Amino acid sequence: MQLESRDYVWALHSQSQDLLLERCIRLCDNTLVWQDARNLGLFIWLQKIDVVRDQMAAIARNIYLSKSAEARDPVDCTLYYLALRKKNLIEGLWKTTSSHKEQVAMKKFLANDFTDPRWQRAASKNAFALLGKQRFEYAAAFFLLADKLKDAVNVILKNIKDFQLAIAICRVYEGDHSPLLREILENAVIPMAIENNDRWLISMAYWLLDRHKDAVRAMVV
């Protein structure tokens, strides 16, 4: 199911977001993954940050479990769990993936302390190597491991070209008062919406920036 920007705006201003979310999840057979969340615009209209984080956790879990037990790959859900700062959970998944060719290296690497600048630099180095291999989502994940949210967001915007994912990762990682979230809205979402003549998305972005007069003006001008 693919909603339009107009639908996102109505959902943003709804007083029944819990009910809307419940119905959205039901539409996805209770196995919401990122593509579903993007099609439904969940992470730009959900207002409660705890609900946003809960849905990110559900998406990560559903992505990992979407394959057969033998084919499950921690790589698929790493970005989402690291946005939630759940490195230990990723470590646990790698321990159960004995047939994966990267298991030994990842178990060893993730055992390090990524609050240490040395290992943050190592994570960034890996992120750049992954960019060279065009493994963009995994590169963004390694930037998060290095605590470089802006670099992760830049990869998502420039390489993956998914502004909703950039917003989702930013909200989950840093909260709704993140200066970077404002940058995404001002420098990526609004210019794109203007180019596409999408007044609904322009209005929504202004509303999220607390520029409510501009949000209304975007709809009537």
mmCIF file of C-alpha atoms in Angstrom:
data_model
loop_
_atom_site.group_PDB
_atom_site.id
_atom_site.type_symbol
_atom_site.label_atom_id
_atom_site.label_comp_id
_atom_site.label_asym_id
_atom_site.label_seq_id
_atom_site.Cartn_x
_atom_site.Cartn_y
_atom_site.Cartn_z
ATOM 1 C CA MET A 1 0.000 0.000 0.000
ATOM 2 C CA GLN A 2 1.408 3.374 -1.057
ATOM 3 C CA LEU A 3 0.112 6.508 0.645
ATOM 4 C CA GLU A 4 0.543 10.046 -0.689
ATOM 5 C CA SER A 5 1.902 13.152 1.024
ATOM 6 C CA ARG A 6 -1.651 14.341 1.599
ATOM 7 C CA ASP A 7 -2.340 11.184 3.607
ATOM 8 C CA TYR A 8 0.791 11.773 5.695
ATOM 9 C CA VAL A 9 -0.428 15.258 6.609
ATOM 10 C CA TRP A 10 -3.826 14.005 7.747
ATOM 11 C CA ALA A 11 -2.119 11.281 9.779
ATOM 12 C CA LEU A 12 0.278 13.814 11.334
ATOM 13 C CA HIS A 13 -2.628 15.899 12.600
ATOM 14 C CA SER A 14 -4.798 12.960 13.625
ATOM 15 C CA GLN A 15 -5.817 12.593 17.247
ATOM 16 C CA SER A 16 -6.007 8.816 16.759
ATOM 17 C CA GLN A 17 -2.473 7.915 15.771
ATOM 18 C CA ASP A 18 -2.434 4.762 17.890
ATOM 19 C CA LEU A 19 -5.437 3.451 15.989
ATOM 20 C CA LEU A 20 -3.946 4.458 12.635
ATOM 21 C CA LEU A 21 -0.707 2.690 13.486
ATOM 22 C CA GLU A 22 -2.553 -0.444 14.553
ATOM 23 C CA ARG A 23 -4.390 -0.539 11.228
ATOM 24 C CA CYS A 24 -1.197 0.090 9.275
ATOM 25 C CA ILE A 25 0.523 -2.810 11.005
ATOM 26 C CA ARG A 26 -2.479 -5.022 10.349
ATOM 27 C CA LEU A 27 -2.322 -4.098 6.651
ATOM 28 C CA CYS A 28 1.223 -5.463 6.660
ATOM 29 C CA ASP A 29 0.160 -8.755 8.256
ATOM 30 C CA ASN A 30 1.836 -7.705 11.513
ATOM 31 C CA THR A 31 5.273 -8.008 9.911
ATOM 32 C CA LEU A 32 6.143 -4.393 9.166
ATOM 33 C CA VAL A 33 9.469 -3.938 7.337
ATOM 34 C CA TRP A 34 11.152 -0.756 6.123
ATOM 35 C CA GLN A 35 9.543 -0.690 2.674
ATOM 36 C CA ASP A 36 6.118 -0.845 4.337
ATOM 37 C CA ALA A 37 6.998 1.926 6.777
ATOM 38 C CA ARG A 38 8.233 4.134 3.932
ATOM 39 C CA ASN A 39 5.126 3.516 1.833
ATOM 40 C CA LEU A 40 2.984 4.455 4.821
ATOM 41 C CA GLY A 41 5.149 7.431 5.833
ATOM 42 C CA LEU A 42 5.175 6.183 9.420
ATOM 43 C CA PHE A 43 8.343 7.853 10.590
ATOM 44 C CA ILE A 44 7.324 11.292 9.410
ATOM 45 C CA TRP A 45 3.821 11.337 10.871
ATOM 46 C CA LEU A 46 4.175 9.373 14.103
ATOM 47 C CA GLN A 47 4.577 11.933 16.874
ATOM 48 C CA LYS A 48 5.472 9.950 20.006
ATOM 49 C CA ILE A 49 9.193 9.247 20.015
ATOM 50 C CA ASP A 50 8.803 6.115 22.146
ATOM 51 C CA VAL A 51 6.383 4.721 19.554
ATOM 52 C CA VAL A 52 8.837 5.651 16.798
ATOM 53 C CA ARG A 53 11.584 3.682 18.539
ATOM 54 C CA ASP A 54 9.281 0.732 19.187
ATOM 55 C CA GLN A 55 8.434 0.563 15.488
ATOM 56 C CA MET A 56 12.095 0.752 14.509
ATOM 57 C CA ALA A 57 12.785 -2.198 16.807
ATOM 58 C CA ALA A 58 9.872 -4.112 15.273
ATOM 59 C CA ILE A 59 11.148 -3.399 11.760
ATOM 60 C CA ALA A 60 14.645 -4.607 12.653
ATOM 61 C CA ARG A 61 13.261 -7.803 14.157
ATOM 62 C CA ASN A 62 10.898 -8.453 11.251
ATOM 63 C CA ILE A 63 13.634 -7.904 8.668
ATOM 64 C CA TYR A 64 15.905 -10.377 10.420
ATOM 65 C CA LEU A 65 13.165 -12.988 10.809
ATOM 66 C CA SER A 66 11.832 -12.560 7.263
ATOM 67 C CA LYS A 67 14.231 -15.181 5.914
ATOM 68 C CA SER A 68 14.481 -18.860 6.729
ATOM 69 C CA ALA A 69 16.577 -19.726 9.776
ATOM 70 C CA GLU A 70 19.493 -20.822 7.592
ATOM 71 C CA ALA A 71 19.458 -17.633 5.508
ATOM 72 C CA ARG A 72 19.093 -15.048 8.277
ATOM 73 C CA ASP A 73 21.731 -12.351 8.016
ATOM 74 C CA PRO A 74 22.554 -9.788 10.747
ATOM 75 C CA VAL A 75 23.721 -7.412 8.015
ATOM 76 C CA ASP A 76 20.094 -6.892 6.952
ATOM 77 C CA CYS A 77 19.015 -5.374 10.268
ATOM 78 C CA THR A 78 22.250 -3.783 11.485
ATOM 79 C CA LEU A 79 21.398 -0.211 10.481
ATOM 80 C CA TYR A 80 18.096 -0.310 12.355
ATOM 81 C CA TYR A 81 19.497 -1.828 15.540
ATOM 82 C CA LEU A 82 22.481 0.524 15.599
ATOM 83 C CA ALA A 83 20.109 3.471 15.193
ATOM 84 C CA LEU A 84 18.562 2.185 18.420
ATOM 85 C CA ARG A 85 22.091 1.926 19.900
ATOM 86 C CA LYS A 86 21.675 -1.826 20.354
ATOM 87 C CA LYS A 87 25.149 -2.990 19.423
ATOM 88 C CA ASN A 88 24.980 -5.814 21.956
ATOM 89 C CA LEU A 89 21.950 -7.246 20.208
ATOM 90 C CA ILE A 90 23.816 -7.250 16.888
ATOM 91 C CA GLU A 91 26.711 -9.030 18.597
ATOM 92 C CA GLY A 92 24.293 -11.683 19.799
ATOM 93 C CA LEU A 93 22.897 -12.216 16.306
ATOM 94 C CA TRP A 94 26.379 -12.704 14.868
ATOM 95 C CA LYS A 95 27.105 -15.373 17.466
ATOM 96 C CA THR A 96 24.195 -17.435 16.131
ATOM 97 C CA THR A 97 25.171 -17.090 12.457
ATOM 98 C CA SER A 98 27.885 -19.717 12.238
ATOM 99 C CA SER A 99 27.589 -20.262 8.485
ATOM 100 C CA HIS A 100 28.073 -16.584 7.565
ATOM 101 C CA LYS A 101 31.421 -15.869 5.920
ATOM 102 C CA GLU A 102 31.807 -12.619 7.879
ATOM 103 C CA GLN A 103 30.939 -14.081 11.286
ATOM 104 C CA VAL A 104 34.427 -14.431 12.753
ATOM 105 C CA ALA A 105 35.536 -10.964 11.670
ATOM 106 C CA MET A 106 32.339 -9.283 12.848
ATOM 107 C CA LYS A 107 32.308 -11.009 16.244
ATOM 108 C CA LYS A 108 35.872 -9.868 16.825
ATOM 109 C CA PHE A 109 35.250 -6.333 15.586
ATOM 110 C CA LEU A 110 32.028 -5.735 17.509
ATOM 111 C CA ALA A 111 33.659 -6.856 20.755
ATOM 112 C CA ASN A 112 35.578 -3.567 20.827
ATOM 113 C CA ASP A 113 34.618 -0.411 22.716
ATOM 114 C CA PHE A 114 33.230 2.078 20.200
ATOM 115 C CA THR A 115 33.288 4.933 22.668
ATOM 116 C CA ASP A 116 37.064 4.757 22.168
ATOM 117 C CA PRO A 117 38.213 7.117 19.361
ATOM 118 C CA ARG A 118 40.518 4.391 18.057
ATOM 119 C CA TRP A 119 37.628 2.051 17.322
ATOM 120 C CA GLN A 120 35.435 4.863 16.069
ATOM 121 C CA ARG A 121 38.118 5.580 13.473
ATOM 122 C CA ALA A 122 38.225 1.888 12.603
ATOM 123 C CA ALA A 123 34.445 1.822 12.141
ATOM 124 C CA SER A 124 34.622 4.908 9.907
ATOM 125 C CA LYS A 125 37.367 3.291 7.845
ATOM 126 C CA ASN A 126 35.159 0.252 7.338
ATOM 127 C CA ALA A 127 32.259 2.505 6.382
ATOM 128 C CA PHE A 128 34.306 4.130 3.618
ATOM 129 C CA ALA A 129 35.418 0.704 2.393
ATOM 130 C CA LEU A 130 31.775 -0.382 2.233
ATOM 131 C CA LEU A 131 30.912 2.759 0.279
ATOM 132 C CA GLY A 132 33.510 1.736 -2.272
ATOM 133 C CA LYS A 133 31.749 -1.614 -2.577
ATOM 134 C CA GLN A 134 28.371 0.157 -2.926
ATOM 135 C CA ARG A 135 27.058 -1.491 0.234
ATOM 136 C CA PHE A 136 25.425 1.763 1.178
ATOM 137 C CA GLU A 137 23.062 0.701 3.953
ATOM 138 C CA TYR A 138 25.803 -1.240 5.712
ATOM 139 C CA ALA A 139 28.172 1.715 5.291
ATOM 140 C CA ALA A 140 25.624 3.960 6.995
ATOM 141 C CA ALA A 141 25.429 1.424 9.822
ATOM 142 C CA PHE A 142 29.190 1.531 10.341
ATOM 143 C CA PHE A 143 29.080 5.315 10.490
ATOM 144 C CA LEU A 144 26.543 4.955 13.306
ATOM 145 C CA LEU A 145 28.886 2.520 15.019
ATOM 146 C CA ALA A 146 31.486 5.292 14.836
ATOM 147 C CA ASP A 147 28.901 7.712 16.298
ATOM 148 C CA LYS A 148 28.916 9.733 13.084
ATOM 149 C CA LEU A 149 25.218 10.284 12.548
ATOM 150 C CA LYS A 150 25.687 13.046 9.987
ATOM 151 C CA ASP A 151 27.872 10.837 7.799
ATOM 152 C CA ALA A 152 25.302 8.044 8.044
ATOM 153 C CA VAL A 153 22.503 10.416 7.067
ATOM 154 C CA ASN A 154 24.522 11.763 4.136
ATOM 155 C CA VAL A 155 24.937 8.234 2.789
ATOM 156 C CA ILE A 156 21.219 7.602 3.144
ATOM 157 C CA LEU A 157 20.302 10.840 1.376
ATOM 158 C CA LYS A 158 22.926 10.828 -1.373
ATOM 159 C CA ASN A 159 23.411 7.132 -2.094
ATOM 160 C CA ILE A 160 20.262 5.360 -0.939
ATOM 161 C CA LYS A 161 18.155 8.427 -1.805
ATOM 162 C CA ASP A 162 15.596 7.801 0.921
ATOM 163 C CA PHE A 163 14.741 10.931 2.893
ATOM 164 C CA GLN A 164 12.249 9.036 5.039
ATOM 165 C CA LEU A 165 14.946 6.608 6.157
ATOM 166 C CA ALA A 166 17.236 9.546 6.944
ATOM 167 C CA ILE A 167 14.508 11.100 9.097
ATOM 168 C CA ALA A 168 13.752 7.785 10.792
ATOM 169 C CA ILE A 169 17.382 7.054 11.648
ATOM 170 C CA CYS A 170 17.907 10.596 12.905
ATOM 171 C CA ARG A 171 14.790 10.580 15.099
ATOM 172 C CA VAL A 172 15.590 7.207 16.618
ATOM 173 C CA TYR A 173 19.286 7.914 17.177
ATOM 174 C CA GLU A 174 19.155 11.495 18.406
ATOM 175 C CA GLY A 175 15.522 12.367 19.139
ATOM 176 C CA ASP A 176 13.112 14.947 17.775
ATOM 177 C CA HIS A 177 15.175 17.943 18.901
ATOM 178 C CA SER A 178 18.152 16.933 16.803
ATOM 179 C CA PRO A 179 19.758 19.827 14.885
ATOM 180 C CA LEU A 180 20.490 17.334 12.115
ATOM 181 C CA LEU A 181 16.789 16.540 11.786
ATOM 182 C CA ARG A 182 16.163 20.225 11.101
ATOM 183 C CA GLU A 183 18.915 20.174 8.482
ATOM 184 C CA ILE A 184 17.315 17.214 6.727
ATOM 185 C CA LEU A 185 13.955 18.963 6.610
ATOM 186 C CA GLU A 186 15.351 22.339 5.534
ATOM 187 C CA ASN A 187 18.067 21.243 3.114
ATOM 188 C CA ALA A 188 16.703 18.003 1.661
ATOM 189 C CA VAL A 189 12.965 17.578 2.134
ATOM 190 C CA ILE A 190 11.707 21.113 1.450
ATOM 191 C CA PRO A 191 13.837 21.691 -1.696
ATOM 192 C CA MET A 192 12.795 18.289 -3.049
ATOM 193 C CA ALA A 193 9.136 18.979 -2.300
ATOM 194 C CA ILE A 194 9.347 22.390 -3.990
ATOM 195 C CA GLU A 195 10.952 20.823 -7.057
ATOM 196 C CA ASN A 196 8.156 18.247 -7.208
ATOM 197 C CA ASN A 197 5.476 20.860 -6.494
ATOM 198 C CA ASP A 198 4.338 18.783 -3.513
ATOM 199 C CA ARG A 199 2.566 21.335 -1.330
ATOM 200 C CA TRP A 200 1.478 18.687 1.148
ATOM 201 C CA LEU A 201 5.045 17.594 1.840
ATOM 202 C CA ILE A 202 6.217 21.223 2.032
ATOM 203 C CA SER A 203 3.503 21.928 4.586
ATOM 204 C CA MET A 204 4.383 18.849 6.583
ATOM 205 C CA ALA A 205 8.082 19.733 6.689
ATOM 206 C CA TYR A 206 7.324 23.256 7.886
ATOM 207 C CA TRP A 207 5.019 21.874 10.558
ATOM 208 C CA LEU A 208 7.741 19.528 11.801
ATOM 209 C CA LEU A 209 10.044 22.553 11.960
ATOM 210 C CA ASP A 210 7.453 24.328 14.155
ATOM 211 C CA ARG A 211 6.942 26.898 11.391
ATOM 212 C CA HIS A 212 3.193 26.551 11.533
ATOM 213 C CA LYS A 213 2.321 29.737 9.652
ATOM 214 C CA ASP A 214 4.532 28.646 6.773
ATOM 215 C CA ALA A 215 2.890 25.217 6.890
ATOM 216 C CA VAL A 216 -0.543 26.763 6.442
ATOM 217 C CA ARG A 217 0.705 29.197 3.795
ATOM 218 C CA ALA A 218 2.167 26.326 1.770
ATOM 219 C CA MET A 219 -1.302 24.834 1.487
ATOM 220 C CA VAL A 220 -3.157 27.967 0.412
ATOM 221 C CA VAL A 221 -0.686 29.826 -1.819
#
